[in-house]
Every structure is written in C-alpha cells, then in structure tokens.
C-alpha cells in the first residue's frame, strides 16, 4: 500500500484563480490539485487534497494526519494555512501535539507584503517552509516533504 501525502488548504484558497490574481496567479485550486496529484504519482504516493474555510477543521485534519504518520501510513502534510498562519495558536498546538511533519507553504512571498503577514504561528513547528514560488511551490513542497521523510526513515 502506498504512503499518503496530505495537502491541506485554509480559508479563501477555494477562490484561487479569481482571488487577487496579481498576487496569487491564475491557477485555480483544481489546477493545484492536478499538479499535486501528478507530483504525488511520480513519487509513488497517494494524495489526500483538501480545502476548508474553518480553523477547527484544519485542527481535526492535522490530528488525523499525525495519526496516519505515526502508524506509518503517511509522510506528512503540505499546509497552506492561509490567514490562519498569522492568527492561530490552535494550529501551532495541533502540529506540535500531533507530532506531524509539516511543510508550511505560501503561494505569495508573505515577507514582501503587509507587516501582519510577516509573523507565522506555524513556522516554529514546521519541518520546512516554502514561500513565494507561486502555485508551483506545491510541487516543490511535496518533493521536499518526501525527501525529508525518506532521510528521516533512513536515520531511524
Ligand atoms: C497565503 C498568504 C496569507 O497571508 C494569506 O492570508 C492567504 C494566502 C499564500 O498562499 O500566499 O490566504 O497563505
């Protein structure tokens, strides 16, 4: 059975393609899912791709992914927490508590934007951070998560 890579997307990312295209580009969330499916397929991984506008749902999903990783069924999560990046102690606690491998991802370079986007509650508990590569960052993040999981499995 193949290992799962989870890709979780937070609030307003369902609007990709028509939401501030100058910042987030023209690709829709369905395009991003197709890119992730192609990338996962090349690596022999199963993809679980989701989006929610609700903070608690992200917490539930992170806990679910933590259980799957602990049971050896998943390599971890590529997480675009969107605006919850900058506000959510609950997300930080969930990632820490679930002990799940997370790559934090932002389509835009948040550090070139408003000051309030410069702080992340997720970064201190992320295994790595992918920022500012547009939607192509999802492909790069899945590759990076896979490499990290493999390296850690070798050391274990
Ligand atoms: C985002 C950046 C966040 O600051 C913003 O709230 C988003 C998207 C990004 O992908 O660039 O919704 O996470």
mmCIF file of C-alpha atoms and ligand atoms in Angstrom:
data_model
loop_
_atom_site.group_PDB
_atom_site.id
_atom_site.type_symbol
_atom_site.label_atom_id
_atom_site.label_comp_id
_atom_site.label_asym_id
_atom_site.label_seq_id
_atom_site.Cartn_x
_atom_site.Cartn_y
_atom_site.Cartn_z
ATOM 1 C CA UNK A 1 0.000 0.000 0.000
ATOM 2 C CA UNK A 2 1.366 3.426 -0.909
ATOM 3 C CA UNK A 3 2.085 6.151 1.614
ATOM 4 C CA UNK A 4 -0.169 9.204 1.703
ATOM 5 C CA UNK A 5 0.836 12.832 1.332
ATOM 6 C CA UNK A 6 -1.735 15.245 2.719
ATOM 7 C CA UNK A 7 -2.174 18.714 1.211
ATOM 8 C CA UNK A 8 -4.378 20.973 3.341
ATOM 9 C CA UNK A 9 -5.525 24.432 2.280
ATOM 10 C CA UNK A 10 -7.038 27.059 4.568
ATOM 11 C CA UNK A 11 -9.561 29.858 4.140
ATOM 12 C CA UNK A 12 -10.295 31.561 0.822
ATOM 13 C CA UNK A 13 -8.000 29.278 -1.172
ATOM 14 C CA UNK A 14 -11.161 27.888 -2.801
ATOM 15 C CA UNK A 15 -11.201 31.263 -4.601
ATOM 16 C CA UNK A 16 -7.799 30.762 -6.255
ATOM 17 C CA UNK A 17 -7.769 31.899 -9.868
ATOM 18 C CA UNK A 18 -10.209 34.767 -9.283
ATOM 19 C CA UNK A 19 -8.888 35.988 -5.905
ATOM 20 C CA UNK A 20 -6.281 38.769 -6.327
ATOM 21 C CA UNK A 21 -4.715 37.105 -9.394
ATOM 22 C CA UNK A 22 -1.897 39.690 -9.363
ATOM 23 C CA UNK A 23 -0.747 38.129 -6.078
ATOM 24 C CA UNK A 24 -1.893 34.506 -6.293
ATOM 25 C CA UNK A 25 -1.864 33.893 -10.067
ATOM 26 C CA UNK A 26 -4.399 32.460 -12.496
ATOM 27 C CA UNK A 27 -4.312 28.810 -11.448
ATOM 28 C CA UNK A 28 -7.436 27.504 -9.707
ATOM 29 C CA UNK A 29 -7.451 25.159 -6.719
ATOM 30 C CA UNK A 30 -8.454 22.359 -9.124
ATOM 31 C CA UNK A 31 -5.297 23.127 -11.160
ATOM 32 C CA UNK A 32 -3.234 22.954 -7.947
ATOM 33 C CA UNK A 33 -4.834 19.626 -7.051
ATOM 34 C CA UNK A 34 -3.979 18.257 -10.513
ATOM 35 C CA UNK A 35 -0.348 19.392 -10.084
ATOM 36 C CA UNK A 36 -0.198 17.746 -6.642
ATOM 37 C CA UNK A 37 -1.719 14.513 -7.993
ATOM 38 C CA UNK A 38 0.870 14.411 -10.784
ATOM 39 C CA UNK A 39 3.722 15.086 -8.329
ATOM 40 C CA UNK A 40 2.492 12.507 -5.808
ATOM 41 C CA UNK A 41 2.013 9.951 -8.577
ATOM 42 C CA UNK A 42 5.613 10.368 -9.775
ATOM 43 C CA UNK A 43 6.808 9.692 -6.220
ATOM 44 C CA UNK A 44 4.531 6.669 -5.771
ATOM 45 C CA UNK A 45 2.445 8.463 -3.122
ATOM 46 C CA UNK A 46 -1.325 8.651 -2.656
ATOM 47 C CA UNK A 47 -2.676 12.181 -2.453
ATOM 48 C CA UNK A 48 -5.265 13.476 0.016
ATOM 49 C CA UNK A 49 -6.005 17.064 -1.077
ATOM 50 C CA UNK A 50 -8.452 19.225 0.910
ATOM 51 C CA UNK A 51 -9.555 22.826 1.487
ATOM 52 C CA UNK A 52 -11.595 24.351 4.321
ATOM 53 C CA UNK A 53 -12.575 27.794 5.488
ATOM 54 C CA UNK A 54 -12.746 26.583 9.125
ATOM 55 C CA UNK A 55 -9.909 26.632 11.646
ATOM 56 C CA UNK A 56 -11.200 23.693 13.727
ATOM 57 C CA UNK A 57 -11.466 21.534 10.626
ATOM 58 C CA UNK A 58 -7.775 22.162 9.921
ATOM 59 C CA UNK A 59 -7.019 21.125 13.522
ATOM 60 C CA UNK A 60 -9.010 17.887 13.055
ATOM 61 C CA UNK A 61 -7.215 17.134 9.775
ATOM 62 C CA UNK A 62 -3.759 17.780 11.268
ATOM 63 C CA UNK A 63 -4.542 15.356 14.101
ATOM 64 C CA UNK A 64 -5.745 12.791 11.551
ATOM 65 C CA UNK A 65 -2.519 13.188 9.546
ATOM 66 C CA UNK A 66 -0.458 12.838 12.735
ATOM 67 C CA UNK A 67 -2.121 9.508 13.480
ATOM 68 C CA UNK A 68 -1.543 8.327 9.906
ATOM 69 C CA UNK A 69 2.126 9.334 10.088
ATOM 70 C CA UNK A 70 2.587 7.634 13.483
ATOM 71 C CA UNK A 71 1.080 4.451 12.043
ATOM 72 C CA UNK A 72 3.476 4.568 9.080
ATOM 73 C CA UNK A 73 0.722 5.316 6.540
ATOM 74 C CA UNK A 74 1.676 8.916 5.665
ATOM 75 C CA UNK A 75 4.740 11.092 5.103
ATOM 76 C CA UNK A 76 3.151 14.280 6.449
ATOM 77 C CA UNK A 77 1.377 17.424 5.355
ATOM 78 C CA UNK A 78 1.915 20.293 2.952
ATOM 79 C CA UNK A 79 -0.088 23.001 4.706
ATOM 80 C CA UNK A 80 -1.150 26.362 3.348
ATOM 81 C CA UNK A 81 -2.852 27.748 6.462
ATOM 82 C CA UNK A 82 -3.689 30.988 4.593
ATOM 83 C CA UNK A 83 -4.771 33.750 7.015
ATOM 84 C CA UNK A 84 -4.727 31.339 9.998
ATOM 85 C CA UNK A 85 -0.935 31.343 9.626
ATOM 86 C CA UNK A 86 -0.872 34.739 11.253
ATOM 87 C CA UNK A 87 -3.505 34.188 13.952
ATOM 88 C CA UNK A 88 -3.801 30.561 15.006
ATOM 89 C CA UNK A 89 -2.284 29.290 18.233
ATOM 90 C CA UNK A 90 -4.599 26.272 17.770
ATOM 91 C CA UNK A 91 -2.781 25.274 14.573
ATOM 92 C CA UNK A 92 0.623 25.521 16.254
ATOM 93 C CA UNK A 93 -0.636 23.407 19.176
ATOM 94 C CA UNK A 94 -2.177 20.841 16.797
ATOM 95 C CA UNK A 95 1.050 20.374 14.810
ATOM 96 C CA UNK A 96 3.101 20.104 17.999
ATOM 97 C CA UNK A 97 0.588 17.798 19.667
ATOM 98 C CA UNK A 98 0.110 15.518 16.672
ATOM 99 C CA UNK A 99 3.883 15.408 16.049
ATOM 100 C CA UNK A 100 3.212 15.540 12.340
ATOM 101 C CA UNK A 101 5.750 16.524 9.682
ATOM 102 C CA UNK A 102 4.515 19.775 8.110
ATOM 103 C CA UNK A 103 5.829 21.879 5.274
ATOM 104 C CA UNK A 104 4.274 25.348 5.603
ATOM 105 C CA UNK A 105 3.502 26.793 2.207
ATOM 106 C CA UNK A 106 2.569 30.232 0.925
ATOM 107 C CA UNK A 107 1.934 30.973 -2.726
ATOM 108 C CA UNK A 108 2.973 34.596 -2.306
ATOM 109 C CA UNK A 109 6.111 35.919 -0.635
ATOM 110 C CA UNK A 110 4.439 36.974 2.610
ATOM 111 C CA UNK A 111 7.591 38.850 3.669
ATOM 112 C CA UNK A 112 7.171 41.308 0.786
ATOM 113 C CA UNK A 113 3.616 42.044 1.889
ATOM 114 C CA UNK A 114 1.882 43.713 4.841
ATOM 115 C CA UNK A 115 3.633 43.595 8.211
ATOM 116 C CA UNK A 116 0.882 41.402 9.739
ATOM 117 C CA UNK A 117 1.783 38.636 7.265
ATOM 118 C CA UNK A 118 5.408 38.530 8.458
ATOM 119 C CA UNK A 119 4.612 36.585 11.617
ATOM 120 C CA UNK A 120 3.662 32.907 11.451
ATOM 121 C CA UNK A 121 2.407 30.751 14.320
ATOM 122 C CA UNK A 122 3.115 27.694 12.147
ATOM 123 C CA UNK A 123 6.778 28.321 11.215
ATOM 124 C CA UNK A 124 8.247 27.398 14.642
ATOM 125 C CA UNK A 125 6.688 23.919 14.411
ATOM 126 C CA UNK A 126 7.137 23.351 10.663
ATOM 127 C CA UNK A 127 9.732 20.931 9.277
ATOM 128 C CA UNK A 128 10.294 23.401 6.437
ATOM 129 C CA UNK A 129 8.826 26.464 4.772
ATOM 130 C CA UNK A 130 8.035 27.124 1.096
ATOM 131 C CA UNK A 131 7.304 30.765 0.360
ATOM 132 C CA UNK A 132 6.811 32.796 -2.788
ATOM 133 C CA UNK A 133 7.119 30.199 -5.567
ATOM 134 C CA UNK A 134 3.541 30.655 -6.745
ATOM 135 C CA UNK A 135 1.405 27.545 -7.108
ATOM 136 C CA UNK A 136 4.484 25.650 -8.328
ATOM 137 C CA UNK A 137 5.514 25.714 -4.670
ATOM 138 C CA UNK A 138 3.085 22.840 -4.046
ATOM 139 C CA UNK A 139 5.133 20.595 -6.357
ATOM 140 C CA UNK A 140 8.383 21.692 -4.713
ATOM 141 C CA UNK A 141 6.920 21.206 -1.223
ATOM 142 C CA UNK A 142 5.717 17.647 -1.924
ATOM 143 C CA UNK A 143 9.171 16.795 -3.301
ATOM 144 C CA UNK A 144 10.840 18.339 -0.246
ATOM 145 C CA UNK A 145 8.495 16.603 2.206
ATOM 146 C CA UNK A 146 9.148 13.268 0.507
ATOM 147 C CA UNK A 147 12.939 13.795 0.646
ATOM 148 C CA UNK A 148 12.755 14.752 4.321
ATOM 149 C CA UNK A 149 10.606 11.732 5.215
ATOM 150 C CA UNK A 150 12.975 9.400 3.347
ATOM 151 C CA UNK A 151 16.036 10.903 5.066
ATOM 152 C CA UNK A 152 14.405 10.548 8.486
ATOM 153 C CA UNK A 153 13.354 6.947 7.755
ATOM 154 C CA UNK A 154 16.990 6.127 6.837
ATOM 155 C CA UNK A 155 18.217 7.559 10.146
ATOM 156 C CA UNK A 156 15.577 5.721 12.219
HETATM 157 C C1 LIG B 1 -1.190 32.846 1.699
HETATM 158 C C2 LIG B 1 -0.655 34.126 2.363
HETATM 159 C C3 LIG B 1 -1.535 34.547 3.543
HETATM 160 O O1 LIG B 1 -1.011 35.728 4.151
HETATM 161 C C4 LIG B 1 -2.944 34.843 3.059
HETATM 162 O O2 LIG B 1 -3.782 35.155 4.151
HETATM 163 C C5 LIG B 1 -3.505 33.743 2.227
HETATM 164 C C6 LIG B 1 -2.651 33.020 1.296
HETATM 165 C C7 LIG B 1 -0.385 32.472 0.433
HETATM 166 O O3 LIG B 1 -0.565 31.347 -0.031
HETATM 167 O O4 LIG B 1 0.381 33.288 -0.094
HETATM 168 O O5 LIG B 1 -4.710 33.492 2.262
HETATM 169 O O6 LIG B 1 -1.072 31.776 2.621
#
